[in-house]
Each structure stands twice: as C-alpha cells, then as structure tokens.
PDB file of C-alpha atoms in Angstrom:
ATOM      1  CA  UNK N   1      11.955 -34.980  37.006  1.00 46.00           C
ATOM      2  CA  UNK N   2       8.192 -35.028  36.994  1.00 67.00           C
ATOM      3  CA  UNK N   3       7.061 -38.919  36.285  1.00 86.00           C
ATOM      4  CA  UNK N   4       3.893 -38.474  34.227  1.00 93.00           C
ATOM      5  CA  UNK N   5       3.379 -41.195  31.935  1.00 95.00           C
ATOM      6  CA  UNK N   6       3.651 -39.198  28.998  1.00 97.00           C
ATOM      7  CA  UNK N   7       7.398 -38.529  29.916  1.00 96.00           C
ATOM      8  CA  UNK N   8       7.642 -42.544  29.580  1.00 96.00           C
ATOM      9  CA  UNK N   9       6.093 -42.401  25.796  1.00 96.00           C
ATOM     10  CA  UNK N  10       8.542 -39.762  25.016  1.00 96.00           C
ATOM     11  CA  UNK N  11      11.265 -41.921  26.258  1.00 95.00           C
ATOM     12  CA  UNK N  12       9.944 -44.916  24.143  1.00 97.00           C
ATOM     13  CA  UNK N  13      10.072 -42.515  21.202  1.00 97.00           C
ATOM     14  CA  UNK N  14      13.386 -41.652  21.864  1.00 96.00           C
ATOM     15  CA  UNK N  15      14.362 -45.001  21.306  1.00 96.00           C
ATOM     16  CA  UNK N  16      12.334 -45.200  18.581  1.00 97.00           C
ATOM     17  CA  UNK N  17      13.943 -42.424  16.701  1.00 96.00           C
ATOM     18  CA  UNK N  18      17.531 -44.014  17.924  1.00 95.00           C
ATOM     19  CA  UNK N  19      17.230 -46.937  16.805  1.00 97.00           C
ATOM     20  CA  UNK N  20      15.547 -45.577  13.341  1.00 97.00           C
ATOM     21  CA  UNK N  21      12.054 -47.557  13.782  1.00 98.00           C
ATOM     22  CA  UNK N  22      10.044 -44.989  11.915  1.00 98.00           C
ATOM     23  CA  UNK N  23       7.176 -47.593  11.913  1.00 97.00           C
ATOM     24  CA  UNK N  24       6.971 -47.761  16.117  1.00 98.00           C
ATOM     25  CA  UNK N  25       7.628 -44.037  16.239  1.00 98.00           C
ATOM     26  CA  UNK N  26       4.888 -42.973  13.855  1.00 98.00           C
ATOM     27  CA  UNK N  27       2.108 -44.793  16.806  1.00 97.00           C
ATOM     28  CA  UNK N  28       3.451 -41.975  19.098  1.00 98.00           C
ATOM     29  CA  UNK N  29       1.903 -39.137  16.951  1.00 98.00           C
ATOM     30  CA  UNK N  30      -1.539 -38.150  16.798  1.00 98.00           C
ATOM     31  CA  UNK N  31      -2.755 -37.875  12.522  1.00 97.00           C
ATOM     32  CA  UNK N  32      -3.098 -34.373  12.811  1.00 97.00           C
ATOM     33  CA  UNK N  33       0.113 -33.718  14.549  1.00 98.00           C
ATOM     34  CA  UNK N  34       3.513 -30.930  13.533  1.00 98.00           C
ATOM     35  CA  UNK N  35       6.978 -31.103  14.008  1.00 98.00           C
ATOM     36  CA  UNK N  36       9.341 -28.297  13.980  1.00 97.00           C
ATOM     37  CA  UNK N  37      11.706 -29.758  11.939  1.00 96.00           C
ATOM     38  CA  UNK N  38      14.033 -26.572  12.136  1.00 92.00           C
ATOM     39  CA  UNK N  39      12.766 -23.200  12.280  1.00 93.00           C
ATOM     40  CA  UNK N  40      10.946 -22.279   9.934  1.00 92.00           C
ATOM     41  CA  UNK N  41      10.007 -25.457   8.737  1.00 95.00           C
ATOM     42  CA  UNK N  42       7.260 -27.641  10.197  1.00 97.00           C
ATOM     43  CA  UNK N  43       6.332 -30.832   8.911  1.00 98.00           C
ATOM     44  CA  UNK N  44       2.346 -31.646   8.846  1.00 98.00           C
ATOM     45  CA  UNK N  45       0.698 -35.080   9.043  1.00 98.00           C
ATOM     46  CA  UNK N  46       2.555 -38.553  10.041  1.00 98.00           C
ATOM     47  CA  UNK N  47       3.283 -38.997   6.370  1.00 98.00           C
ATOM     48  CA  UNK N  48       5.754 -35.548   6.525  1.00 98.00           C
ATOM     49  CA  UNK N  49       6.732 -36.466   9.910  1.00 98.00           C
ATOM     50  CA  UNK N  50       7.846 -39.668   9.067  1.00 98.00           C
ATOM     51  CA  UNK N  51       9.877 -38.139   5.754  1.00 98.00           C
ATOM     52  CA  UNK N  52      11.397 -35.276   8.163  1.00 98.00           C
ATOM     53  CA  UNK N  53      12.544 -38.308  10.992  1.00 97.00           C
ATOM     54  CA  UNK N  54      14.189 -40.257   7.762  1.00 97.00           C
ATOM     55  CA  UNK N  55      16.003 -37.077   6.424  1.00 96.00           C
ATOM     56  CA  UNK N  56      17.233 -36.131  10.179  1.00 95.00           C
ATOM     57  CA  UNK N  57      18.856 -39.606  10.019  1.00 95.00           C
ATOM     58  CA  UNK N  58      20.151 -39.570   6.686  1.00 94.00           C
ATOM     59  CA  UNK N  59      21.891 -35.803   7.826  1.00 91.00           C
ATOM     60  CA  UNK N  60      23.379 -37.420  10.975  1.00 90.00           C
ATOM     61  CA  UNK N  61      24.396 -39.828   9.112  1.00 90.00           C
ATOM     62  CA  UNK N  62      22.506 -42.874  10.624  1.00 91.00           C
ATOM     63  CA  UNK N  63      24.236 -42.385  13.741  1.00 92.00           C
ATOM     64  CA  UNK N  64      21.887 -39.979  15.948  1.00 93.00           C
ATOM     65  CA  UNK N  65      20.887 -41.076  19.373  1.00 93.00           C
ATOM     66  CA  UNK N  66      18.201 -38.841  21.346  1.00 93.00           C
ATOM     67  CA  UNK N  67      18.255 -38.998  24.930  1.00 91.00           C
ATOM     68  CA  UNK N  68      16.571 -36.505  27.750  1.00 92.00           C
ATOM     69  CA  UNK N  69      17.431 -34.518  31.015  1.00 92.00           C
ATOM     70  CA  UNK N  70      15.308 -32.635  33.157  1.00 95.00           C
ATOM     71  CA  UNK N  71      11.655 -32.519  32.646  1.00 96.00           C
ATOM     72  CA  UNK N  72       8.459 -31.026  33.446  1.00 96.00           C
ATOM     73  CA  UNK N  73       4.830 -32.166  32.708  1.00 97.00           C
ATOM     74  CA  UNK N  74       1.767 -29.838  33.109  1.00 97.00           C
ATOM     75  CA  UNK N  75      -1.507 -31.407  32.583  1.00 96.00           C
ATOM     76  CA  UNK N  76      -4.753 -29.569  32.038  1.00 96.00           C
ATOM     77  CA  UNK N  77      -7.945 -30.119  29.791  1.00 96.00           C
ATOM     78  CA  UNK N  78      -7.094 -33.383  28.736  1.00 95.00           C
ATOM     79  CA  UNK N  79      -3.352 -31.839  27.345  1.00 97.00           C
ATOM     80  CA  UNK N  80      -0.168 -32.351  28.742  1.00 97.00           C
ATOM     81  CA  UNK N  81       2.551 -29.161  27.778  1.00 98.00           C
ATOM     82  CA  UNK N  82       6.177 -31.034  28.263  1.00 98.00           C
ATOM     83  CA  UNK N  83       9.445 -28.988  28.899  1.00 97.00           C
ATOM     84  CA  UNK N  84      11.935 -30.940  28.369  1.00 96.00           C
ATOM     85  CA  UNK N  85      15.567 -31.054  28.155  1.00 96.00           C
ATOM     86  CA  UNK N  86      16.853 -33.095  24.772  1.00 92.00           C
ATOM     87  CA  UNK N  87      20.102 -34.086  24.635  1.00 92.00           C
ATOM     88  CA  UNK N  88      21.321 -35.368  21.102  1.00 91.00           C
ATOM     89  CA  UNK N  89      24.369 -37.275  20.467  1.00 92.00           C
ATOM     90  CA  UNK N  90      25.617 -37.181  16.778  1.00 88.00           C
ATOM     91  CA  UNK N  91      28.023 -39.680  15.560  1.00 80.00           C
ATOM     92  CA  UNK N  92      30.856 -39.820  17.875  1.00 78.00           C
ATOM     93  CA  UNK N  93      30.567 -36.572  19.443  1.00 77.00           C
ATOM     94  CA  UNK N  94      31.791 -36.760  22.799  1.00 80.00           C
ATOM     95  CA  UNK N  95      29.198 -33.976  23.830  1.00 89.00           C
ATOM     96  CA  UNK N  96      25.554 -33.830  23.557  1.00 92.00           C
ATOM     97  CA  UNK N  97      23.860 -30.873  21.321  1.00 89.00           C
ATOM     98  CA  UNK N  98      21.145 -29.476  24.261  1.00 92.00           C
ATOM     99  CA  UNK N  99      17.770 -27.867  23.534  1.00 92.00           C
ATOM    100  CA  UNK N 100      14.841 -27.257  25.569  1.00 94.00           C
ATOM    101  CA  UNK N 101      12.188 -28.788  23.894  1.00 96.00           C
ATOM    102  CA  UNK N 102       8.506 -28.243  24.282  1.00 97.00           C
ATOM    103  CA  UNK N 103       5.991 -31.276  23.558  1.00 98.00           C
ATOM    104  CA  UNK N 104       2.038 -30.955  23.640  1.00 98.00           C
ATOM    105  CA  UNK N 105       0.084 -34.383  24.122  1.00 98.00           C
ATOM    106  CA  UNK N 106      -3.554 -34.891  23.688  1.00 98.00           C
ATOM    107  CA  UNK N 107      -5.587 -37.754  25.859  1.00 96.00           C
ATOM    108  CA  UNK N 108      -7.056 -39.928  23.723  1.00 94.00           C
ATOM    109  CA  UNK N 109     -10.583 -42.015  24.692  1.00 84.00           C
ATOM    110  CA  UNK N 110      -8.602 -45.056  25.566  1.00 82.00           C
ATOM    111  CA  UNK N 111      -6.804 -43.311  28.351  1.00 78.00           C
ATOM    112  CA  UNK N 112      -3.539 -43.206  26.175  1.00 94.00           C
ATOM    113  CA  UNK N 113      -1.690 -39.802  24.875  1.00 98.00           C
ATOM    114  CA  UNK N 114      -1.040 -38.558  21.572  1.00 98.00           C
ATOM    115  CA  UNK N 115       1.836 -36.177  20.608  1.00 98.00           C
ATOM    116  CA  UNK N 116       0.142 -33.281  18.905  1.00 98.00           C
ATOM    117  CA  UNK N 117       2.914 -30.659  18.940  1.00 98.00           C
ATOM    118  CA  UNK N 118       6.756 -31.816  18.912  1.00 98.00           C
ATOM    119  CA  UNK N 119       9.186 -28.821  19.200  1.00 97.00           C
ATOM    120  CA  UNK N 120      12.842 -29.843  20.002  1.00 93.00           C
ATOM    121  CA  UNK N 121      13.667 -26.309  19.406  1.00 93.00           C
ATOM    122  CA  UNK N 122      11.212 -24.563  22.587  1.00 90.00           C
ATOM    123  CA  UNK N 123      11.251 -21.140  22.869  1.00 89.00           C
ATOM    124  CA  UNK N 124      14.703 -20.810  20.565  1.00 90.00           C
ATOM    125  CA  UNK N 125      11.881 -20.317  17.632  1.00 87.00           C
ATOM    126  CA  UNK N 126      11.406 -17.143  19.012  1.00 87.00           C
ATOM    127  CA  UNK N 127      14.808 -16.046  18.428  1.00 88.00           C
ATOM    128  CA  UNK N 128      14.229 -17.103  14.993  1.00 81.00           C
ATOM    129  CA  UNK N 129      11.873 -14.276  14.305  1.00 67.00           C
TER     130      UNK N 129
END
C-alpha cells in the first residue's frame, strides 16, 4: 500500500462515514467537490454530499461500516488520483461488498488535501454507459 498522507484522510473519513459523523466528514471535502452516489447520479456541493452520506445510511440501515484494501496514490500538479480498494460491510454481512474506487484530492495553501472527486464506483461507471 502506498503511504501518502492523503490515504490517512481517507481512512479518517472512513471512520467518519462509519460512525455517521456527517459534521467531521463534511471537513474532508473541498466546497466544490462530487460524489458518485450511484451511477448516474452525482451529488454536487457539501450540502448534497452531506444529504447523499445521510440517505446511504438510512438505506443500510444505520449499520454500514467502510473500510479499505489495497491502494495506490499518484501525485502530480498539486492533485493526488487514489485507486483504491473499498470494502463495505452492511449490517451483519459476513462478506464485504468490494469496489475499486477512484478519489481525486486537491492541495490546499495550508499544505492539507481536499477531496475533489469521490468515486466508490471507479471505472464500473463505464460499464454503466
């Protein structure tokens, strides 16, 4: 697994989004930033982002936990492209659902990183077509 520190913040938001802290997950997004809520549907803004994250919980029925496997981190031009493996564990599901996600991350002037583009879906959007 690559160790860039951006793989950290999406670990932190992992938690976030486990533990349903919309309020500490929202400070890992930049304003501007989409989610690919399924595809299809993207979700604009931290004000829809936040609305999708609630829903997502409300369908697994409060009981979603994200976790992640292998990863890769490319950095270039003050972006970071992630390709990562998500694992999500609904309910009591004894095995994970698996994706292979695709993150963008923008440096921001402080030296921190903003998540510009979250995909949990990756290429699969493709396939959606």
């Amino acid at each position: 697994m690559s160790d860039h520190v951006v793989l950290e913040l999406i670990k932190q938001a992992d938690k976030a989004i486990t533990d349903e802290d919309f309020d500490a997950l929202m400070a890992f997004y930049a304003d501007d930033a989409v989610l690919v809520v399924q595809p299809g549907k993207i979700a604009r803004g931290k004000t829809q982002i936040r609305q999708a994250f609630e829903a997502i919980a409300k369908h697994f029925k409060n009981a979603l936990a994200v976790t992640q496997g292998e990863a890769l981190a490319i950095e270039g031009a003050g972006t970071v492209l992630v390709v990562m493996e998500t694992l999500l564990f609904a309910g009591d599901a004894q095995s994970p659902i698996k994706r292979r996600a695709t993150y963008v991350f923008k440096k921001t002037g402080n030296d921190g990183w903003l998540c510009t583009v979250d995909n949990s879906y990756g290429t699969e959007l493709l396939d959606a077509k």
